[in-house]
mmCIF file of C-alpha atoms in Angstrom:
data_model
loop_
_atom_site.group_PDB
_atom_site.id
_atom_site.type_symbol
_atom_site.label_atom_id
_atom_site.label_comp_id
_atom_site.label_asym_id
_atom_site.label_seq_id
_atom_site.Cartn_x
_atom_site.Cartn_y
_atom_site.Cartn_z
ATOM 1 C CA ALA A 1 -2.650 -11.207 13.476
ATOM 2 C CA GLN A 2 -0.284 -9.066 11.401
ATOM 3 C CA LYS A 3 0.787 -5.793 12.570
ATOM 4 C CA VAL A 4 3.294 -3.104 11.618
ATOM 5 C CA THR A 5 4.356 -0.305 13.867
ATOM 6 C CA GLN A 6 5.929 2.948 12.778
ATOM 7 C CA ALA A 7 6.728 4.842 15.909
ATOM 8 C CA GLN A 8 7.966 7.885 14.344
ATOM 9 C CA THR A 9 4.921 9.852 13.252
ATOM 10 C CA GLU A 10 7.148 12.972 11.718
ATOM 11 C CA ILE A 11 10.833 13.447 11.310
ATOM 12 C CA SER A 12 12.446 16.673 10.237
ATOM 13 C CA VAL A 13 16.243 16.981 8.951
ATOM 14 C CA VAL A 14 18.171 19.300 7.282
ATOM 15 C CA GLU A 15 19.204 18.639 3.709
ATOM 16 C CA LYS A 16 22.234 16.263 3.320
ATOM 17 C CA GLU A 17 21.740 14.861 6.641
ATOM 18 C CA ASP A 18 21.191 10.982 6.837
ATOM 19 C CA VAL A 19 17.836 9.911 8.261
ATOM 20 C CA THR A 20 16.455 6.400 9.341
ATOM 21 C CA LEU A 21 12.922 5.393 9.508
ATOM 22 C CA ASP A 22 12.049 2.747 11.809
ATOM 23 C CA CYS A 23 9.777 -0.222 11.137
ATOM 24 C CA VAL A 24 8.834 -3.042 13.493
ATOM 25 C CA TYR A 25 6.509 -5.830 12.619
ATOM 26 C CA GLU A 26 4.450 -8.606 14.122
ATOM 27 C CA THR A 27 3.503 -11.897 12.585
ATOM 28 C CA ARG A 28 3.162 -15.571 13.265
ATOM 29 C CA ASP A 29 4.009 -16.571 9.816
ATOM 30 C CA THR A 30 7.413 -18.118 9.248
ATOM 31 C CA THR A 31 7.397 -16.796 5.821
ATOM 32 C CA TYR A 32 6.404 -13.166 5.159
ATOM 33 C CA TYR A 33 7.373 -10.245 3.035
ATOM 34 C CA LEU A 34 8.092 -6.813 3.935
ATOM 35 C CA PHE A 35 7.641 -3.572 1.687
ATOM 36 C CA TRP A 36 8.469 0.129 1.881
ATOM 37 C CA TYR A 37 6.244 2.468 -0.152
ATOM 38 C CA LYS A 38 6.506 6.227 -0.574
ATOM 39 C CA GLN A 39 3.692 8.703 -0.748
ATOM 40 C CA PRO A 40 4.836 12.039 -1.924
ATOM 41 C CA PRO A 41 2.614 15.199 -1.609
ATOM 42 C CA SER A 42 0.979 14.259 -4.952
ATOM 43 C CA GLY A 43 -0.423 11.356 -3.007
ATOM 44 C CA GLU A 44 0.351 8.153 -5.183
ATOM 45 C CA LEU A 45 1.748 5.320 -3.508
ATOM 46 C CA VAL A 46 5.249 4.240 -4.950
ATOM 47 C CA PHE A 47 6.916 0.985 -4.412
ATOM 48 C CA LEU A 48 10.420 1.203 -2.976
ATOM 49 C CA ILE A 49 11.371 -2.513 -1.921
ATOM 50 C CA ARG A 50 10.335 -5.908 -1.258
ATOM 51 C CA ARG A 51 12.233 -8.023 1.238
ATOM 52 C CA ASN A 52 11.432 -11.840 1.816
ATOM 53 C CA SER A 53 11.734 -13.186 5.327
ATOM 54 C CA PHE A 54 14.204 -15.794 4.532
ATOM 55 C CA ASP A 55 16.680 -13.294 3.017
ATOM 56 C CA GLU A 56 18.270 -11.054 5.802
ATOM 57 C CA GLN A 57 20.628 -9.501 3.447
ATOM 58 C CA ASN A 58 20.744 -5.693 3.663
ATOM 59 C CA GLU A 59 20.123 -3.911 0.545
ATOM 60 C CA ILE A 60 21.425 -0.701 -0.816
ATOM 61 C CA SER A 61 19.938 1.181 -3.820
ATOM 62 C CA GLY A 62 21.745 4.566 -4.494
ATOM 63 C CA ARG A 63 21.144 6.848 -1.315
ATOM 64 C CA TYR A 64 18.625 4.142 -0.191
ATOM 65 C CA SER A 65 19.397 1.170 2.130
ATOM 66 C CA TRP A 66 17.405 -1.108 4.299
ATOM 67 C CA ASN A 67 18.464 -3.031 7.319
ATOM 68 C CA PHE A 68 16.364 -6.207 7.897
ATOM 69 C CA GLN A 69 16.945 -7.784 11.330
ATOM 70 C CA LYS A 70 14.561 -10.957 12.030
ATOM 71 C CA SER A 71 15.940 -11.187 15.650
ATOM 72 C CA THR A 72 14.270 -7.896 16.591
ATOM 73 C CA SER A 73 11.460 -7.852 13.832
ATOM 74 C CA SER A 74 12.686 -4.855 12.286
ATOM 75 C CA PHE A 75 13.140 -3.629 8.745
ATOM 76 C CA ASN A 76 14.462 0.009 8.746
ATOM 77 C CA PHE A 77 15.049 2.294 5.993
ATOM 78 C CA THR A 78 17.884 4.761 5.809
ATOM 79 C CA ILE A 79 18.215 7.709 3.363
ATOM 80 C CA THR A 80 21.878 9.162 3.033
ATOM 81 C CA ALA A 81 22.729 12.556 2.137
ATOM 82 C CA SER A 82 18.859 13.437 2.134
ATOM 83 C CA GLN A 83 17.412 15.818 -0.489
ATOM 84 C CA VAL A 84 14.279 17.984 -0.547
ATOM 85 C CA VAL A 85 12.748 15.416 -2.809
ATOM 86 C CA ASP A 86 12.792 12.771 -0.364
ATOM 87 C CA SER A 87 9.996 14.801 1.657
ATOM 88 C CA ALA A 88 7.076 12.454 1.708
ATOM 89 C CA VAL A 89 5.252 9.903 3.886
ATOM 90 C CA TYR A 90 6.972 6.642 4.139
ATOM 91 C CA PHE A 91 4.871 3.312 4.770
ATOM 92 C CA CYS A 92 6.100 -0.026 5.988
ATOM 93 C CA ALA A 93 3.909 -2.963 5.086
ATOM 94 C CA LEU A 94 3.769 -6.572 5.658
ATOM 95 C CA SER A 95 2.294 -9.378 3.717
ATOM 96 C CA GLY A 96 1.980 -13.338 4.473
ATOM 97 C CA PRO A 97 3.092 -16.358 2.644
ATOM 98 C CA ASN A 98 2.306 -16.587 -0.803
ATOM 99 C CA LEU A 99 -1.061 -18.285 -0.720
ATOM 100 C CA PHE A 100 -4.098 -17.341 -2.532
ATOM 101 C CA GLY A 101 -6.274 -14.951 -0.693
ATOM 102 C CA ASN A 102 -3.311 -14.229 1.703
ATOM 103 C CA GLU A 103 -1.899 -11.498 -0.440
ATOM 104 C CA LYS A 104 -3.244 -8.431 1.287
ATOM 105 C CA LEU A 105 -0.815 -5.653 2.627
ATOM 106 C CA THR A 106 -0.830 -4.563 6.279
ATOM 107 C CA PHE A 107 0.415 -1.094 6.513
ATOM 108 C CA GLY A 108 2.053 1.006 9.280
ATOM 109 C CA THR A 109 0.717 4.322 10.173
ATOM 110 C CA GLY A 110 3.545 6.024 8.202
ATOM 111 C CA THR A 111 6.240 8.185 8.947
ATOM 112 C CA ARG A 112 6.066 11.897 7.593
ATOM 113 C CA LEU A 113 9.542 13.108 6.603
ATOM 114 C CA THR A 114 10.373 16.592 5.800
ATOM 115 C CA ILE A 115 13.812 17.612 4.414
ATOM 116 C CA ILE A 116 14.445 21.152 5.319
ATOM 117 C CA PRO A 117 16.606 23.055 2.629
ATOM 118 C CA ASP B 1 4.015 5.905 -13.534
ATOM 119 C CA SER B 2 3.092 2.345 -12.148
ATOM 120 C CA GLY B 3 0.917 1.429 -15.245
ATOM 121 C CA VAL B 4 -2.300 1.326 -12.746
ATOM 122 C CA THR B 5 -4.781 3.783 -13.657
ATOM 123 C CA GLN B 6 -7.849 4.967 -11.768
ATOM 124 C CA THR B 7 -10.820 7.231 -12.577
ATOM 125 C CA PRO B 8 -12.035 9.746 -11.521
ATOM 126 C CA LYS B 9 -9.088 11.525 -9.786
ATOM 127 C CA HIS B 10 -11.630 13.414 -7.516
ATOM 128 C CA LEU B 11 -15.062 12.936 -6.590
ATOM 129 C CA ILE B 12 -17.361 15.271 -4.506
ATOM 130 C CA THR B 13 -20.972 13.916 -3.741
ATOM 131 C CA ALA B 14 -23.650 14.022 -0.988
ATOM 132 C CA THR B 15 -24.525 11.774 1.928
ATOM 133 C CA GLY B 16 -26.891 9.090 0.860
ATOM 134 C CA GLN B 17 -25.405 8.880 -2.861
ATOM 135 C CA ARG B 18 -23.640 6.119 -4.673
ATOM 136 C CA VAL B 19 -20.659 6.498 -6.470
ATOM 137 C CA THR B 20 -18.639 3.993 -8.643
ATOM 138 C CA LEU B 21 -14.566 4.152 -8.620
ATOM 139 C CA ARG B 22 -12.934 2.420 -11.480
ATOM 140 C CA CYS B 23 -9.556 0.772 -11.874
ATOM 141 C CA SER B 24 -7.524 -0.653 -14.805
ATOM 142 C CA PRO B 25 -4.671 -2.985 -13.676
ATOM 143 C CA ARG B 26 -1.115 -3.029 -15.231
ATOM 144 C CA SER B 27 -1.029 -4.953 -18.583
ATOM 145 C CA GLY B 28 -0.924 -8.646 -17.805
ATOM 146 C CA ASP B 29 -1.850 -8.292 -14.033
ATOM 147 C CA LEU B 30 -4.674 -10.587 -12.882
ATOM 148 C CA SER B 31 -5.032 -9.493 -9.302
ATOM 149 C CA VAL B 32 -6.886 -6.169 -8.120
ATOM 150 C CA TYR B 33 -6.712 -4.965 -4.700
ATOM 151 C CA TRP B 34 -8.546 -2.118 -3.302
ATOM 152 C CA TYR B 35 -7.190 -0.060 -0.348
ATOM 153 C CA GLN B 36 -8.903 2.956 1.701
ATOM 154 C CA GLN B 37 -6.707 5.624 3.268
ATOM 155 C CA SER B 38 -8.384 7.762 5.816
ATOM 156 C CA LEU B 39 -7.123 10.125 8.617
ATOM 157 C CA ASP B 40 -8.906 7.619 11.093
ATOM 158 C CA GLN B 41 -7.787 4.397 9.813
ATOM 159 C CA GLY B 42 -4.896 4.938 7.813
ATOM 160 C CA LEU B 43 -4.253 2.478 5.034
ATOM 161 C CA GLN B 44 -6.619 -0.412 5.108
ATOM 162 C CA PHE B 45 -7.161 -3.449 2.517
ATOM 163 C CA LEU B 46 -10.823 -3.700 1.391
ATOM 164 C CA ILE B 47 -10.960 -6.688 -1.078
ATOM 165 C CA GLN B 48 -9.071 -8.459 -3.630
ATOM 166 C CA TYR B 49 -10.317 -9.997 -7.072
ATOM 167 C CA TYR B 50 -8.300 -12.487 -8.915
ATOM 168 C CA ASN B 51 -9.247 -13.196 -12.632
ATOM 169 C CA GLY B 52 -12.635 -12.154 -12.238
ATOM 170 C CA GLU B 53 -13.438 -13.933 -8.804
ATOM 171 C CA GLU B 54 -13.377 -12.430 -5.405
ATOM 172 C CA ARG B 55 -10.184 -13.636 -3.514
ATOM 173 C CA ALA B 56 -10.025 -12.055 -0.219
ATOM 174 C CA LYS B 57 -12.043 -9.694 2.097
ATOM 175 C CA GLY B 58 -10.851 -7.091 4.388
ATOM 176 C CA ASN B 59 -12.706 -4.521 6.607
ATOM 177 C CA ILE B 60 -14.898 -3.642 3.724
ATOM 178 C CA LEU B 61 -18.725 -2.319 4.794
ATOM 179 C CA GLU B 62 -21.726 -3.935 3.577
ATOM 180 C CA ARG B 63 -22.367 -0.853 1.679
ATOM 181 C CA PHE B 64 -19.446 -1.211 -0.533
ATOM 182 C CA SER B 65 -19.018 -3.695 -3.109
ATOM 183 C CA ALA B 66 -16.638 -4.569 -5.959
ATOM 184 C CA GLN B 67 -16.313 -6.592 -8.985
ATOM 185 C CA GLN B 68 -13.662 -7.577 -11.757
ATOM 186 C CA PHE B 69 -14.618 -7.784 -15.420
ATOM 187 C CA PRO B 70 -13.496 -10.004 -17.998
ATOM 188 C CA ASP B 71 -11.214 -7.300 -19.446
ATOM 189 C CA LEU B 72 -9.772 -7.386 -15.893
ATOM 190 C CA HIS B 73 -10.685 -3.796 -14.987
ATOM 191 C CA SER B 74 -12.360 -3.364 -11.320
ATOM 192 C CA GLU B 75 -15.270 -1.151 -10.098
ATOM 193 C CA LEU B 76 -15.581 -0.328 -6.475
ATOM 194 C CA ASN B 77 -19.092 0.736 -5.620
ATOM 195 C CA LEU B 78 -19.771 2.666 -2.582
ATOM 196 C CA SER B 79 -23.471 3.268 -1.725
ATOM 197 C CA SER B 80 -25.456 5.196 1.174
ATOM 198 C CA LEU B 81 -22.560 7.497 1.422
ATOM 199 C CA GLU B 82 -21.598 8.736 4.958
ATOM 200 C CA LEU B 83 -19.167 11.835 5.782
ATOM 201 C CA GLY B 84 -16.858 9.223 7.262
ATOM 202 C CA ASP B 85 -16.473 7.548 3.779
ATOM 203 C CA SER B 86 -14.592 10.407 2.707
ATOM 204 C CA ALA B 87 -11.149 8.960 1.983
ATOM 205 C CA LEU B 88 -8.331 8.332 -0.858
ATOM 206 C CA TYR B 89 -9.188 4.945 -2.450
ATOM 207 C CA PHE B 90 -6.620 3.050 -4.067
ATOM 208 C CA CYS B 91 -6.430 0.391 -6.464
ATOM 209 C CA ALA B 92 -3.477 -1.964 -6.924
ATOM 210 C CA SER B 93 -2.538 -4.716 -9.179
ATOM 211 C CA SER B 94 -0.039 -7.477 -9.121
ATOM 212 C CA SER B 95 0.329 -10.738 -11.434
ATOM 213 C CA ARG B 96 0.662 -14.106 -9.887
ATOM 214 C CA LEU B 97 3.129 -16.442 -10.978
ATOM 215 C CA ALA B 98 3.239 -20.039 -9.288
ATOM 216 C CA GLY B 99 5.482 -19.745 -6.469
ATOM 217 C CA VAL B 100 6.489 -16.236 -6.679
ATOM 218 C CA LYS B 101 5.459 -13.561 -4.339
ATOM 219 C CA GLU B 102 4.429 -10.465 -6.566
ATOM 220 C CA THR B 103 4.736 -6.823 -5.608
ATOM 221 C CA GLN B 104 1.419 -4.654 -5.430
ATOM 222 C CA TYR B 105 1.664 -1.608 -7.746
ATOM 223 C CA PHE B 106 -0.522 1.067 -6.933
ATOM 224 C CA GLY B 107 -2.606 3.350 -8.927
ATOM 225 C CA PRO B 108 -2.833 7.250 -8.200
ATOM 226 C CA GLY B 109 -6.017 6.857 -6.088
ATOM 227 C CA THR B 110 -9.522 8.427 -6.182
ATOM 228 C CA ARG B 111 -10.048 11.329 -3.566
ATOM 229 C CA LEU B 112 -13.607 10.950 -2.521
ATOM 230 C CA LEU B 113 -15.419 13.857 -0.626
ATOM 231 C CA VAL B 114 -18.774 13.256 0.957
ATOM 232 C CA LEU B 115 -20.498 16.552 1.996
#
């Protein structure tokens, strides 16, 4: 069975500080996919990134960066120079191999991030 | 804007009633997924349809059913509603190209309140 753990329930930081959101996953699949989604106060789920299990390169997109470490089954998300607009709930999710009927997302419980002005 | 639309945005109803939630996927997407977000269970996968056919089932109650129509929009039917069914219901869609893992893009959700 697949499992995603986001141990940090809530994090508060002062604006412009860096913050890292942790994600640890469990799966028996050798091929899998990891995702991060953002849920702002308005409620929608916004896709941020997708990472394949066979690609361990870290990725940077503006102030966002992601650190994928297969050895520790972690896919952590860092926001640099945080801004108030980053305040949201962030979800890490896991999906299995690209097989029909196996595309569902397993979500973590989310981390509520509050950026204090 | 993800391109996935859901109606209605909000729904208030009473226990025992039946409601229908509607989802229109992004243009060209063949797969539709339904998820439920509740305080108790978090975000949980309910069911997936691909080009009109049921493809995968998650923790969906027998009181709930879904379908995908020829124009690819989908409906989630919730019947004999209970207080515990109050939740945010999301629809997501993705295309499916052979050998390519696609991303699921989510609609804005339908917030259901059962009184």
